[in-house]
């Protein structure tokens, strides 16, 4: 092989090596760009998830509150809904933070009120318990204040319609004030009553009644006939169907 041919061969070899190195550099750059883009995308997803979680668990429901109309037109006296002379009493044991209680208020309560309370067959009582956390205590106390205005049921049902995430701290004074106002309750009077010993006594009475009947979860519905109270249904089932069997 001549010197010229050797030089040409060496030059070709060098160019091939340079081309290979350039290709490797390009691939490394692409992988770097793709990796950075993927990392950025993951970061966005994580941040969005955290924001979503915080917004769902730490904040009260935003915007104007919804007023429940399920008890509209039904008289209430001292926490008893319907005709005080009705022969049968159905009592519901609830915790305002309980999501199953909120579900029962939508699925079971309307039929119970329409078919039995409005017709005078049954009167409906409410016992507000407070075992799920501090928000339950505060909410139950304000509910006791609403009861003094014969607006307990309206307050409770409106609370359910705007219920937040359990034990997230959403039941602030501002939120409870808004619920009360939306429900037609004098919010100032209800919150003032919540700070009294009388509101604590209402909670104690509800707990004692629950213990006496063995109601250790919410919602628990009981029926009282001839002075005897017994459990009718636990959970958000068909209260009307169970009541029909018991009557």
Coordinates of C-alpha atoms in Angstrom, one line a residue:
X1 CA 0.0 0.0 0.0
X2 CA 1.4 3.4 -0.9
X3 CA 2.0 6.3 1.5
X4 CA -0.9 8.1 -0.1
X5 CA -3.3 5.2 0.4
X6 CA -2.2 4.8 4.0
X7 CA -2.9 8.5 4.6
X8 CA -6.3 8.2 3.0
X9 CA -7.1 5.1 5.2
X10 CA -6.0 6.9 8.4
X11 CA -8.1 9.9 7.4
X12 CA -11.2 7.8 6.8
X13 CA -10.7 6.0 10.1
X14 CA -10.4 9.3 11.9
X15 CA -13.5 10.7 10.3
X16 CA -15.4 7.5 11.3
X17 CA -14.3 7.9 14.9
X18 CA -15.4 11.6 14.9
X19 CA -18.8 10.7 13.4
X20 CA -19.3 8.0 16.1
X21 CA -18.4 10.4 18.9
X22 CA -20.7 13.0 17.5
X23 CA -23.6 10.5 17.4
X24 CA -22.9 9.5 21.0
X25 CA -22.9 13.1 22.1
X26 CA -26.2 13.7 20.3
X27 CA -27.8 10.6 22.0
X28 CA -26.5 11.8 25.4
X29 CA -28.0 15.2 24.8
X30 CA -31.4 13.8 23.8
X31 CA -31.5 11.5 26.8
X32 CA -30.6 14.4 29.0
X33 CA -33.4 16.5 27.6
X34 CA -35.9 13.7 27.8
X35 CA -34.8 13.0 31.4
X36 CA -35.2 16.6 32.4
X37 CA -38.6 16.8 30.7
X38 CA -39.7 13.6 32.5
X39 CA -38.5 14.9 35.8
X40 CA -40.4 18.2 35.3
X41 CA -43.5 16.3 34.3
X42 CA -43.3 14.2 37.5
X43 CA -42.7 17.3 39.6
X44 CA -45.8 18.9 38.1
X45 CA -47.9 15.8 38.8
X46 CA -46.7 15.6 42.4
X47 CA -47.3 19.2 43.0
X48 CA -50.8 19.0 41.5
X49 CA -51.5 15.9 43.7
X50 CA -50.4 17.7 46.8
X51 CA -52.4 20.8 46.0
X52 CA -55.5 18.6 45.3
X53 CA -55.0 16.7 48.5
X54 CA -54.6 19.9 50.6
X55 CA -57.6 21.6 48.9
X56 CA -59.8 18.5 49.5
X57 CA -58.8 17.9 53.1
X58 CA -57.7 21.1 54.7
X59 CA -60.2 23.7 53.3
X60 CA -63.9 24.2 53.9
X61 CA -66.1 23.8 50.8
X62 CA -65.6 26.9 48.7
X63 CA -68.2 29.2 47.2
X64 CA -71.8 29.8 48.4
X65 CA -73.2 27.1 50.6
X66 CA -76.1 24.9 49.6
X67 CA -79.2 25.0 51.8
X68 CA -81.0 21.7 52.4
X69 CA -84.7 21.8 51.8
X70 CA -85.5 18.3 53.1
X71 CA -87.3 19.5 56.3
X72 CA -89.0 22.5 54.7
X73 CA -92.6 22.9 55.8
X74 CA -92.3 20.4 58.7
X75 CA -92.7 22.0 62.2
X76 CA -89.9 21.5 64.7
X77 CA -90.1 21.9 68.4
X78 CA -87.1 21.4 70.7
X79 CA -85.4 19.2 68.3
X80 CA -88.5 17.1 67.5
X81 CA -89.6 17.2 63.9
X82 CA -93.3 16.7 63.1
X83 CA -96.4 16.3 65.1
X84 CA -95.4 16.1 68.8
X85 CA -98.4 13.8 69.4
X86 CA -97.4 11.2 66.8
X87 CA -97.6 7.7 68.3
X88 CA -94.2 6.6 67.2
X89 CA -90.8 8.2 67.7
X90 CA -87.8 7.6 65.4
X91 CA -84.5 8.9 66.8
X92 CA -81.4 9.3 64.7
X93 CA -78.0 9.2 66.4
X94 CA -75.5 11.2 64.3
X95 CA -72.1 12.8 64.2
X96 CA -72.1 15.8 61.9
X97 CA -68.7 14.8 60.5
X98 CA -69.9 11.3 59.6
X99 CA -70.1 10.9 55.8
X100 CA -72.5 8.0 56.1
X101 CA -74.9 10.3 58.0
X102 CA -74.6 12.8 55.2
X103 CA -75.4 10.0 52.7
X104 CA -78.4 8.9 54.8
X105 CA -79.7 12.4 54.8
X106 CA -79.9 12.3 51.0
X107 CA -81.0 8.7 50.4
X108 CA -83.1 7.7 53.4
X109 CA -84.5 10.8 55.2
X110 CA -86.6 12.3 52.4
X111 CA -88.9 9.2 52.1
X112 CA -89.0 8.9 55.9
X113 CA -90.1 12.5 56.3
X114 CA -92.6 12.5 53.3
X115 CA -94.3 9.2 54.1
X116 CA -94.2 9.1 57.9
X117 CA -93.4 12.5 59.5
X118 CA -95.5 14.7 57.3
X119 CA -98.4 12.3 57.6
X120 CA -98.4 12.4 61.4
X121 CA -97.5 8.7 61.9
X122 CA -94.0 9.4 63.3
X123 CA -92.1 12.2 65.0
X124 CA -88.4 12.4 64.4
X125 CA -85.7 13.2 67.0
X126 CA -82.0 13.8 66.6
X127 CA -79.1 13.1 69.0
X128 CA -75.9 14.8 67.9
X129 CA -72.9 12.8 69.1
X130 CA -69.2 14.0 68.9
X131 CA -66.8 11.0 68.8
X132 CA -65.0 11.6 65.5
X133 CA -62.9 14.6 66.7
X134 CA -62.8 18.2 67.7
X135 CA -64.8 19.4 64.7
X136 CA -67.6 17.1 65.8
X137 CA -67.6 18.7 69.3
X138 CA -67.7 22.3 67.9
X139 CA -70.3 21.5 65.3
X140 CA -72.6 19.7 67.8
X141 CA -72.4 22.6 70.2
X142 CA -73.5 25.0 67.5
X143 CA -76.3 22.5 66.5
X144 CA -77.4 22.8 70.1
X145 CA -77.7 26.5 69.7
X146 CA -79.7 26.0 66.5
X147 CA -82.1 23.7 68.5
X148 CA -82.9 26.6 70.8
X149 CA -84.3 28.3 67.8
X150 CA -86.3 25.2 66.6
X151 CA -83.9 25.0 63.7
X152 CA -81.8 22.0 64.6
X153 CA -82.8 19.8 61.7
X154 CA -82.4 22.6 59.1
X155 CA -78.9 23.3 60.5
X156 CA -77.9 19.7 60.5
X157 CA -79.2 18.9 57.0
X158 CA -77.5 22.1 55.6
X159 CA -74.3 21.1 57.3
X160 CA -74.5 17.7 55.6
X161 CA -75.1 19.4 52.3
X162 CA -71.8 21.2 52.7
X163 CA -69.8 18.6 54.7
X164 CA -66.0 18.7 54.3
X165 CA -63.4 16.0 54.9
X166 CA -63.4 14.4 58.3
X167 CA -61.1 15.9 60.9
X168 CA -59.5 18.3 58.3
X169 CA -60.3 21.4 60.4
X170 CA -62.8 22.8 58.0
X171 CA -65.5 23.3 60.7
X172 CA -64.2 26.7 61.6
X173 CA -66.4 29.4 63.3
X174 CA -66.7 31.1 59.9
X175 CA -67.9 27.8 58.2
X176 CA -70.4 27.1 61.1
X177 CA -71.6 30.7 60.9
X178 CA -72.2 30.3 57.2
X179 CA -74.0 27.0 57.6
X180 CA -76.2 28.5 60.3
X181 CA -77.0 31.6 58.2
X182 CA -77.8 29.5 55.1
X183 CA -80.1 27.3 57.2
X184 CA -82.0 30.3 58.5
X185 CA -80.5 30.2 62.0
X186 CA -79.5 33.3 63.9
X187 CA -75.8 32.5 63.7
X188 CA -74.6 34.9 66.4
X189 CA -77.1 33.4 68.9
X190 CA -76.2 29.9 68.0
X191 CA -72.4 30.4 68.3
X192 CA -72.9 32.3 71.6
X193 CA -75.0 29.3 72.9
X194 CA -72.2 26.9 71.8
X195 CA -69.9 28.5 74.4
X196 CA -72.3 27.8 77.3
X197 CA -72.5 24.9 79.8
X198 CA -76.0 24.2 78.4
X199 CA -74.5 23.2 75.0
X200 CA -72.2 20.8 76.8
X201 CA -75.1 19.3 78.7
X202 CA -76.8 18.6 75.3
X203 CA -73.8 16.6 74.2
X204 CA -73.7 14.7 77.4
X205 CA -77.4 13.9 77.2
X206 CA -76.9 12.6 73.6
X207 CA -74.0 10.4 74.7
X208 CA -75.9 8.9 77.6
X209 CA -78.9 8.1 75.4
X210 CA -76.6 6.5 72.8
X211 CA -75.0 4.3 75.5
X212 CA -78.3 3.3 76.9
X213 CA -79.5 1.9 73.6
X214 CA -76.1 0.6 72.5
X215 CA -75.7 3.0 69.6
X216 CA -71.9 2.9 69.0
X217 CA -71.8 4.0 65.3
X218 CA -73.6 6.6 63.2
X219 CA -76.1 6.9 61.9
X220 CA -78.2 4.7 64.1
X221 CA -82.0 4.9 63.9
X222 CA -84.1 3.7 66.8
X223 CA -87.9 3.4 67.2
X224 CA -89.8 4.1 70.4
X225 CA -93.2 2.6 70.9
X226 CA -95.0 2.3 74.2
X227 CA -92.0 3.8 76.0
X228 CA -89.6 1.2 74.7
X229 CA -86.7 2.3 72.5
X230 CA -84.9 -0.3 70.3
X231 CA -82.5 -0.1 67.4
X232 CA -84.3 0.0 64.0
X233 CA -81.4 0.4 61.6
X234 CA -77.7 1.1 61.6
X235 CA -76.2 2.8 58.5
X236 CA -77.7 4.5 55.5
X237 CA -80.1 1.8 54.6
X238 CA -83.9 1.9 53.8
X239 CA -85.2 3.3 57.1
X240 CA -88.8 3.5 55.7
X241 CA -88.8 -0.2 54.9
X242 CA -87.5 -1.2 58.3
X243 CA -90.1 1.1 59.9
X244 CA -92.9 -0.5 57.9
X245 CA -91.9 -3.9 59.3
X246 CA -91.8 -2.5 62.8
X247 CA -95.2 -0.8 62.8

